[in-house]
Short mmCIF file of C-alpha atoms and ligand atoms in Angstrom, two decimals:
data_model
loop_
_atom_site.label_atom_id
_atom_site.label_comp_id
_atom_site.label_asym_id
_atom_site.label_seq_id
_atom_site.Cartn_x
_atom_site.Cartn_y
_atom_site.Cartn_z
CA MET A 1 -24.64 -12.77 -2.98
CA SER A 2 -22.03 -12.10 -0.25
CA ARG A 3 -19.79 -9.28 -0.57
CA GLY A 4 -16.22 -9.87 -2.04
CA ARG A 5 -13.06 -9.42 0.05
CA TYR A 6 -10.56 -6.60 0.16
CA ILE A 7 -6.86 -7.63 0.24
CA ALA A 8 -4.02 -5.19 0.25
CA LEU A 9 -0.28 -5.93 -0.27
CA GLU A 10 1.81 -3.47 1.25
CA GLY A 11 5.83 -3.03 1.55
CA ALA A 12 8.63 -1.03 0.67
CA GLU A 13 9.78 -0.56 -2.74
CA GLY A 14 11.51 -3.19 -4.20
CA CYS A 15 9.64 -5.84 -2.17
CA GLY A 16 7.98 -7.65 -4.80
CA LYS A 17 4.31 -6.59 -4.19
CA SER A 18 3.21 -5.69 -7.47
CA THR A 19 4.46 -9.32 -8.97
CA HIS A 20 2.18 -10.98 -5.98
CA ALA A 21 -0.81 -8.87 -6.33
CA THR A 22 -0.87 -9.67 -9.96
CA ARG A 23 -0.32 -13.63 -9.07
CA LEU A 24 -2.88 -13.35 -6.20
CA ALA A 25 -5.51 -11.61 -7.96
CA ALA A 26 -5.09 -14.26 -10.98
CA THR A 27 -5.32 -17.12 -8.27
CA LEU A 28 -8.32 -15.82 -7.02
CA GLY A 29 -10.08 -14.43 -9.75
CA ALA A 30 -9.90 -11.13 -7.92
CA VAL A 31 -10.17 -7.77 -9.41
CA LEU A 32 -6.30 -6.41 -9.50
CA THR A 33 -5.65 -2.88 -8.69
CA ARG A 34 -3.68 -0.36 -7.28
CA GLU A 35 -3.03 2.83 -5.15
CA THR A 36 -2.25 5.26 -6.40
CA GLY A 37 -3.26 5.25 -10.19
CA GLY A 38 -5.70 2.63 -10.01
CA THR A 39 -8.23 4.66 -12.13
CA ALA A 40 -7.91 7.49 -14.67
CA VAL A 41 -8.03 10.29 -12.46
CA GLY A 42 -5.59 8.82 -10.05
CA ARG A 43 -2.90 8.52 -12.58
CA GLN A 44 -2.93 12.04 -13.19
CA ILE A 45 -2.52 12.54 -9.23
CA ARG A 46 0.04 9.88 -9.06
CA ALA A 47 1.97 11.70 -11.75
CA ILE A 48 2.03 14.92 -9.64
CA LEU A 49 3.02 12.65 -6.80
CA HIS A 50 5.85 11.17 -8.46
CA ASP A 51 7.10 13.78 -10.51
CA THR A 52 10.64 14.71 -9.67
CA SER A 53 10.71 17.89 -11.03
CA ILE A 54 8.36 19.31 -7.94
CA ASP A 55 10.61 19.94 -5.25
CA ASN A 56 8.03 21.77 -2.76
CA LEU A 57 5.23 19.65 -2.58
CA SER A 58 3.78 20.01 1.23
CA ASN A 59 3.44 16.96 3.37
CA ARG A 60 -0.11 17.91 3.73
CA ALA A 61 -0.48 18.36 0.06
CA GLU A 62 0.93 14.99 -0.64
CA ALA A 63 -1.16 13.35 1.81
CA LEU A 64 -4.55 15.07 0.55
CA LEU A 65 -3.34 14.00 -3.09
CA ALA A 66 -2.90 10.47 -1.98
CA ALA A 67 -6.36 10.58 -0.04
CA ALA A 68 -8.07 11.96 -3.17
CA ASP A 69 -6.63 9.11 -4.97
CA ARG A 70 -8.18 6.97 -2.91
CA ALA A 71 -11.64 8.48 -2.68
CA GLN A 72 -12.00 7.95 -6.51
CA HIS A 73 -10.51 4.35 -6.18
CA ILE A 74 -13.04 3.48 -3.61
CA ASP A 75 -15.86 4.98 -5.57
CA GLU A 76 -15.11 3.81 -8.89
CA VAL A 77 -13.45 0.31 -8.45
CA VAL A 78 -13.21 -0.87 -4.96
CA GLU A 79 -16.56 -0.66 -3.81
CA PRO A 80 -18.65 -1.46 -6.81
CA ALA A 81 -16.96 -4.88 -7.36
CA LEU A 82 -17.25 -5.57 -3.50
CA ALA A 83 -20.62 -5.06 -3.58
CA ALA A 84 -20.78 -7.12 -6.69
CA GLY A 85 -19.39 -10.22 -4.81
CA ARG A 86 -15.95 -9.97 -6.34
CA HIS A 87 -12.53 -9.91 -4.32
CA VAL A 88 -9.93 -6.88 -4.75
CA VAL A 89 -6.44 -7.39 -4.63
CA SER A 90 -5.02 -3.97 -4.19
CA ASP A 91 -1.23 -3.04 -4.76
CA ARG A 92 -0.64 -0.46 -1.93
CA SER A 93 -3.87 1.11 0.14
CA VAL A 94 -4.42 3.52 2.80
CA TYR A 95 -1.84 1.90 4.82
CA SER A 96 0.68 3.07 2.32
CA THR A 97 -0.56 6.76 3.76
CA LEU A 98 0.33 5.62 7.32
CA ALA A 99 3.30 4.56 6.62
CA TYR A 100 4.97 7.32 4.34
CA GLN A 101 2.99 10.24 5.21
CA GLY A 102 2.66 9.33 8.43
CA TYR A 103 5.65 7.46 9.75
CA GLY A 104 7.75 8.81 7.00
CA ARG A 105 6.92 12.36 6.92
CA GLU A 106 5.76 12.49 10.39
CA LEU A 107 2.37 13.54 9.96
CA SER A 108 -0.22 13.07 12.79
CA ILE A 109 -1.49 9.56 11.98
CA GLU A 110 -4.52 9.85 14.22
CA GLU A 111 -5.35 13.13 11.63
CA LEU A 112 -4.30 10.67 8.90
CA ARG A 113 -6.69 7.96 9.98
CA ARG A 114 -9.53 10.36 9.94
CA PHE A 115 -9.64 12.00 6.91
CA ASN A 116 -9.03 8.78 5.23
CA ASP A 117 -11.59 6.88 6.76
CA TRP A 118 -13.76 9.89 5.25
CA ALA A 119 -12.27 9.04 1.76
CA LEU A 120 -12.70 5.36 2.16
CA ILE A 121 -16.09 5.69 3.27
CA GLY A 122 -15.26 3.56 6.24
CA HIS A 123 -13.90 0.57 3.91
CA TRP A 124 -10.59 -0.42 5.17
CA PRO A 125 -8.92 -3.41 3.75
CA ASP A 126 -9.96 -6.91 5.21
CA LEU A 127 -6.57 -8.43 5.15
CA VAL A 128 -3.23 -6.29 4.65
CA LEU A 129 -0.36 -8.77 3.13
CA LEU A 130 3.30 -6.88 4.39
CA ILE A 131 6.19 -7.89 2.10
CA ASP A 132 8.82 -7.54 4.55
CA ALA A 133 12.47 -7.63 3.22
CA ALA A 134 15.98 -6.46 4.67
CA PRO A 135 16.81 -3.02 3.25
CA GLU A 136 19.88 -4.64 1.79
CA VAL A 137 17.59 -6.88 -0.42
CA LEU A 138 15.62 -3.99 -1.03
CA GLU A 139 18.61 -1.78 -2.02
CA ARG A 140 19.97 -4.55 -4.28
CA ARG A 141 16.38 -4.83 -6.04
CA MET A 142 16.13 -1.12 -6.97
CA ARG A 143 19.68 -0.68 -8.58
CA GLY A 144 19.40 0.21 -11.76
CA ARG A 145 15.82 1.43 -11.76
CA GLN A 146 14.65 5.14 -12.49
CA LEU A 147 14.09 6.66 -8.85
CA ASP A 148 10.75 8.61 -8.16
CA ARG A 149 10.16 11.16 -5.45
CA PHE A 150 9.69 8.91 -2.88
CA GLU A 151 12.48 6.49 -3.51
CA ARG A 152 14.92 9.39 -3.72
CA GLU A 153 14.27 10.14 -0.17
CA GLY A 154 16.57 9.39 2.19
CA GLU A 155 17.71 6.23 4.30
CA GLN A 156 16.19 7.09 7.52
CA PHE A 157 12.80 8.08 5.69
CA HIS A 158 12.83 4.24 4.19
CA GLU A 159 13.52 3.24 7.78
CA ARG A 160 10.64 5.20 9.32
CA VAL A 161 8.43 3.92 6.80
CA LEU A 162 9.56 -0.03 7.21
CA ASP A 163 9.42 0.46 10.88
CA GLY A 164 5.88 1.92 10.55
CA PHE A 165 4.78 -1.19 8.78
CA ARG A 166 6.08 -3.63 11.17
CA HIS A 167 4.35 -1.71 13.91
CA MET A 168 1.00 -1.25 12.48
CA ALA A 169 1.33 -5.12 11.44
CA MET A 170 2.19 -6.15 15.29
CA ALA A 171 -0.58 -3.69 16.48
CA GLU A 172 -3.25 -5.13 14.45
CA PRO A 173 -2.32 -8.90 14.20
CA ASP A 174 -5.95 -9.80 13.04
CA ARG A 175 -5.82 -7.73 10.03
CA TRP A 176 -2.24 -8.12 8.98
CA ALA A 177 0.16 -10.92 8.01
CA VAL A 178 3.47 -10.68 7.82
CA ILE A 179 5.33 -12.55 4.79
CA ASP A 180 9.00 -12.74 4.57
CA GLY A 181 9.98 -11.38 1.27
CA SER A 182 13.50 -12.23 1.38
CA GLN A 183 12.50 -15.61 0.25
CA SER A 184 12.27 -17.13 -3.19
CA LEU A 185 9.33 -15.82 -5.59
CA GLU A 186 7.89 -19.29 -5.24
CA ALA A 187 8.13 -19.17 -1.54
CA VAL A 188 6.79 -15.98 -1.12
CA ALA A 189 3.47 -16.85 -2.94
CA THR A 190 3.13 -19.95 -1.28
CA ASP A 191 3.05 -17.93 1.76
CA ILE A 192 0.76 -15.29 0.68
CA ARG A 193 -1.79 -18.12 -0.32
CA ALA A 194 -1.78 -19.53 3.01
CA ALA A 195 -2.12 -16.26 4.66
CA VAL A 196 -4.85 -15.59 2.32
CA HIS A 197 -6.49 -19.30 3.05
CA ASP A 198 -5.92 -18.97 6.98
CA ARG A 199 -7.46 -15.52 7.52
CA LEU A 200 -10.27 -15.15 4.80
CA GLY A 201 -11.08 -18.80 4.13
CA LEU A 202 -10.39 -18.23 0.54
P1 LIG B 1 4.48 2.06 -6.04
O1 LIG B 1 3.06 2.21 -6.53
O2 LIG B 1 5.37 2.16 -7.40
O3 LIG B 1 4.84 0.77 -5.10
O4 LIG B 1 4.77 3.53 -5.70
C1 LIG B 1 4.17 4.45 -5.03
C2 LIG B 1 5.15 5.43 -4.14
O5 LIG B 1 3.93 6.08 -3.58
C3 LIG B 1 5.68 4.31 -3.13
O6 LIG B 1 7.08 5.18 -3.33
C4 LIG B 1 4.91 5.04 -1.87
C5 LIG B 1 4.00 6.34 -2.33
N1 LIG B 1 2.87 6.22 -1.44
C6 LIG B 1 2.72 7.20 -0.59
O7 LIG B 1 3.37 7.79 0.01
N2 LIG B 1 1.54 7.27 -0.10
C7 LIG B 1 0.20 6.38 -0.38
O8 LIG B 1 -0.76 6.80 0.08
C8 LIG B 1 0.63 5.72 -1.59
C9 LIG B 1 -0.71 4.79 -1.97
C10 LIG B 1 1.88 5.40 -2.17
#
C-alpha cells in the first residue's frame, strides 16, 4: 500500500483556508485536521496560545507550545493516517510557526526549523497551499470576529507574517502553490483542486 500525501493550507487569518481545507478533504476523502488543536492535548495547548488574558507568554514558550501541539498531532493523527495510505489535509502546519514565530515574532527561522523537524520526526508537508489575499480583503473578513492573542497583534506583525509566507513560497516553488484568495469561493476551490492535481496527481 502506498503512503498517503500530506497537504497543508496556510495563510493569514480570514483568508478562507478552514473552509477550503474542509472542502478539499471531502473531495479527496482525506483526513481533515488542524494545527493547533488537532488532538485533545492540542486543544488544551491551543487554549493557552489563544488566551487573551495571558499577556506575558514569552516568544520561545509560544514557539515550543506550538511545537508540542505538532509533535502530538504527528504521532496521533498525521503519521498513522499517512502510514495507512490516507491523505491528510491540515488547516495550518509547521509553516505557520515559521511565519508567525519566525517572521512575525522574529525568532531564528533556522532554530525553529531544527526543533520542529524533531517535533515532526521529519514529516514535513508534501504540498503547501498558500491562500494569499490582500490585507484589505482580510481585514474586511475579520471585522466583527472575536479576536484572539494573534489577531490582536498590530499591522506590522501581520505584514511580516504575510511576507514570510510569500517568501517561503517563492523559495520552495516545488513544495508550495500560491492561490489567489481574493477570488470568489468557487474560483479559489477550483484553483486548489487544480494545484493538488498538478502537483500530486490526486
Ligand atoms: P486559526 O487556527 O484559527 O487560523 O488560528 C491560529 C492562530 O495561531 C493564528 O493566528 C496563527 C497562530 N499560529 C502560530 O502562531 N503558530 C503556529 O505554529 C500555528 C499552527 C498557529
